[in-house]
Each structure stands twice: as C-alpha cells, then as structure tokens.
XYZ file of C-alpha atoms in Angstrom:
208
model
C 10.289 -8.442 -2.559
C 9.230 -12.099 -2.744
C 5.943 -11.435 -4.606
C 5.738 -13.077 -8.010
C 5.989 -9.603 -9.591
C 8.113 -7.818 -6.973
C 11.674 -6.789 -7.786
C 13.188 -4.645 -5.013
C 16.005 -6.464 -3.207
C 17.242 -6.084 0.311
C 20.414 -4.293 -0.921
C 18.318 -1.892 -2.993
C 16.188 -1.034 0.009
C 19.330 -0.471 2.038
C 20.575 1.898 -0.726
C 17.325 3.878 -0.523
C 17.782 4.163 3.265
C 21.416 5.278 2.954
C 20.527 7.927 0.354
C 17.663 9.261 2.457
C 15.236 8.920 -0.437
C 12.381 8.053 1.951
C 12.074 8.093 5.741
C 9.748 5.136 6.001
C 8.569 2.382 3.628
C 5.664 -0.079 3.880
C 6.584 -3.416 2.257
C 3.413 -5.079 1.028
C 4.086 -8.227 -1.012
C 1.173 -10.043 -2.610
C -0.183 -12.609 -0.098
C 3.214 -12.968 1.619
C 4.811 -11.381 4.636
C 8.211 -13.063 5.186
C 10.334 -10.451 3.429
C 8.566 -7.558 5.141
C 9.160 -9.216 8.547
C 12.844 -9.671 7.676
C 13.309 -6.046 6.618
C 11.481 -4.835 9.727
C 13.968 -6.756 11.865
C 16.845 -5.187 9.899
C 15.404 -1.685 10.467
C 12.217 -1.509 12.566
C 12.035 2.297 12.281
C 12.334 2.296 8.493
C 10.160 -0.616 7.315
C 6.481 -1.216 8.048
C 5.352 -4.870 7.825
C 2.435 -5.094 5.395
C 0.743 -7.566 3.088
C -1.414 -6.964 0.011
C -4.108 -9.571 0.455
C -6.326 -10.883 -2.348
C -9.852 -11.313 -0.936
C -12.824 -12.759 -2.719
C -13.807 -9.236 -3.677
C -10.544 -7.477 -4.372
C -7.291 -6.456 -2.711
C -6.843 -5.120 0.809
C -3.611 -4.177 2.489
C -2.891 -4.864 6.147
C -0.237 -2.667 7.763
C 1.719 -3.187 11.017
C 1.115 -6.940 10.830
C 2.788 -9.642 12.892
C 1.454 -12.716 11.086
C 0.579 -13.731 7.571
C -3.090 -13.492 6.526
C -4.235 -16.071 3.919
C -5.776 -14.937 0.613
C -9.221 -15.754 -0.732
C -11.175 -14.910 2.421
C -14.158 -12.542 2.365
C -13.451 -8.872 2.824
C -14.975 -8.860 6.278
C -12.965 -11.892 7.455
C -9.758 -10.325 6.076
C -10.517 -7.070 7.863
C -11.213 -8.987 11.081
C -7.837 -10.822 10.847
C -5.979 -7.579 10.312
C -7.626 -5.922 13.312
C -7.043 -8.986 15.501
C -3.313 -8.253 15.129
C -3.754 -4.570 15.905
C -3.130 -3.801 12.247
C -4.385 -1.037 9.984
C -6.843 -1.702 7.179
C -5.612 0.110 4.030
C -7.507 0.005 0.741
C -5.245 0.326 -2.330
C -6.417 1.533 -5.777
C -10.073 0.913 -4.815
C -11.681 1.761 -8.164
C -9.001 0.235 -10.414
C -10.861 -2.949 -11.418
C -8.073 -3.915 -13.794
C -5.913 -4.355 -10.709
C -8.476 -6.035 -8.401
C -9.783 -2.937 -6.639
C -12.633 -3.528 -4.218
C -14.859 -1.068 -6.080
C -18.156 0.003 -4.573
C -17.736 -2.542 -1.780
C -15.585 0.136 -0.233
C -18.731 1.842 0.909
C -20.185 -1.294 2.512
C -17.261 -1.537 4.918
C -16.301 2.105 5.238
C -16.781 2.100 9.001
C -14.057 -0.598 9.368
C -11.510 0.976 7.006
C -8.645 3.029 8.411
C -6.850 4.437 5.322
C -7.893 4.774 1.698
C -5.397 5.275 -1.117
C -6.750 8.219 -3.205
C -3.872 8.199 -5.681
C -1.844 5.189 -6.905
C 1.037 5.871 -9.215
C 0.318 2.725 -11.286
C -3.391 3.408 -11.793
C -4.239 4.490 -15.339
C -7.881 5.184 -14.626
C -9.045 8.151 -12.627
C -8.067 8.110 -8.988
C -10.385 9.131 -6.141
C -8.376 12.372 -5.930
C -9.946 13.243 -9.284
C -13.442 12.480 -8.010
C -14.514 14.922 -5.299
C -18.060 13.551 -5.212
C -16.630 10.158 -4.233
C -14.795 11.698 -1.301
C -18.023 13.225 -0.057
C -19.529 9.728 0.177
C -16.863 8.529 2.584
C -18.576 8.955 5.954
C -16.434 6.692 8.016
C -13.544 7.645 10.304
C -11.083 7.205 7.492
C -7.823 8.913 6.503
C -6.396 9.390 3.004
C -2.963 8.727 1.519
C -1.159 8.105 -1.772
C 1.088 5.242 -2.862
C 3.812 4.533 -5.421
C 3.003 0.796 -5.595
C 6.699 0.300 -6.416
C 7.775 -2.902 -8.173
C 11.304 -1.643 -8.899
C 13.805 0.589 -7.140
C 13.395 3.498 -9.599
C 9.763 3.815 -8.541
C 10.498 4.339 -4.848
C 9.998 7.993 -3.937
C 8.027 8.937 -7.066
C 4.844 9.246 -5.001
C 4.690 9.623 -1.237
C 2.859 11.207 1.711
C 4.587 13.792 3.942
C 3.900 13.502 7.664
C 5.340 15.111 10.789
C 6.330 11.987 12.726
C 7.264 8.396 12.024
C 4.127 6.326 11.449
C 2.901 3.731 13.965
C -0.336 1.722 14.150
C -1.450 4.124 16.858
C -0.825 7.415 15.085
C -1.155 6.703 11.369
C -4.737 7.896 11.028
C -4.029 11.174 12.756
C -0.802 11.636 10.848
C -2.390 11.108 7.392
C -5.543 13.016 8.348
C -8.957 13.029 6.709
C -8.300 16.562 5.483
C -6.779 15.963 2.050
C -4.340 18.636 0.963
C -2.197 18.142 -2.150
C 0.641 20.066 -0.587
C 1.190 17.173 1.769
C 1.860 14.681 -1.027
C 4.076 14.132 -4.041
C 2.038 12.747 -6.922
C 3.729 11.290 -10.003
C 2.630 8.580 -12.443
C 4.859 5.568 -12.847
C 7.192 5.762 -15.833
C 6.768 3.456 -18.862
C 9.669 1.330 -17.589
C 7.984 1.252 -14.168
C 4.793 -0.171 -15.703
C 6.874 -2.927 -17.258
C 8.573 -3.850 -13.995
C 6.004 -6.432 -12.810
C 6.253 -8.361 -16.117
C 10.076 -8.109 -16.172
C 10.218 -9.338 -12.519
C 7.933 -12.318 -13.289
C 10.051 -13.343 -16.286
C 13.277 -13.053 -14.267
C 11.883 -15.416 -11.651
C 10.612 -17.890 -14.203
C 13.977 -18.140 -15.986
C 16.179 -17.743 -12.889
C-alpha cells in the first residue's frame, strides 16, 4: 500500500496469493491508485483496482477503476467520475462517523450506489448488519458485502465475502446479491494489533 497508513507490501500480497488465503483482493489506498494498478498488472485475476476517495461528505470507494479520482469533490461528482470509468460505487463503513462515513447522505444517493458495506472489521460502532431497520430503508438496486479494511497482512482474510465466481464490474452486484445471508460471509473484528496498524504504518513512513 502507498496510503499514509497502509502497510501491506507487494511481497506480502504475493505471499497471501501463494498461500491461497483469499481468491481475490480489492486494493483501495486512500486517494491513490498507483499501487493498485501495479498489483493488477502483476495479477489481473487476483487484484481489483480500487481507491478510497475522500469526498466533501465522507469516503466512497471506486472499484474496477482505470484512472485516479481526485479527493475533495462532492459525493455526486465522485460517483459520476467512478461511473464514467465503468467502475463500481462502493460505500465503506457508512455510519462510522469517526472514520468519515457518509452517514445519512447514503439515502440521498441510494439509486446511484452499487454496493454497501454492511460490516467493516475496523468499525467499533454498530454496523448496518446490526440494524435491520436501516436495511429496510435501502430501496435502491444495491448489493451488500463485508470488508476487512486491512492495513496489515495479519488482517487479510479475517473478514470476507464468499461468492461463486471471480468478481468483475459486470457481475459484482449479482454475485454479492441484495439478499444478505450471514452464511455467505466471514465476520471477525480486527485484533488489537490490527487497530494499531494504521498508526504504526504512519510512524514507519515518517521515520523511514
């Protein structure tokens, strides 16, 4: 990762691939895309090019991207730039305001959202998976998934979605499905060390 708080190296990703820990990984650095593009070239089938983009109203992830999308745009402009590339609009930790979730603005743009993260391993507050009444409010053509939000190699594989086929921009919504079934997911909170990884990674880069 090349994010300020990312800490998974190319060799560590290669180790995960060799061990068969996961079949496919989305790399979503904060406001950067270069490393994800590089890893996708190394193994197109294994790595999805993504970017966690800070908008004026919270974070949005674009998946299956080809070009960098700048931060600090409005939500609607960010969504438009993702879709112009044929990408997927993914909303991470929407109600975790400590970590720049989009909050209730989720409902304003629900018809333009493809995937919502209903469980994030790093979220300490309640996830959408714990709030059935929130799920009932999601009227758009949206699918659900879970994410590990890994900032270190030990976090990879702690939380993941199980699907039948390798994900593409064309099939991801059907693969993840709007019908949420816990049996299709592994859900596990990040360890104490995992929660420290972003801080450790930032310090390593400062004193490198």
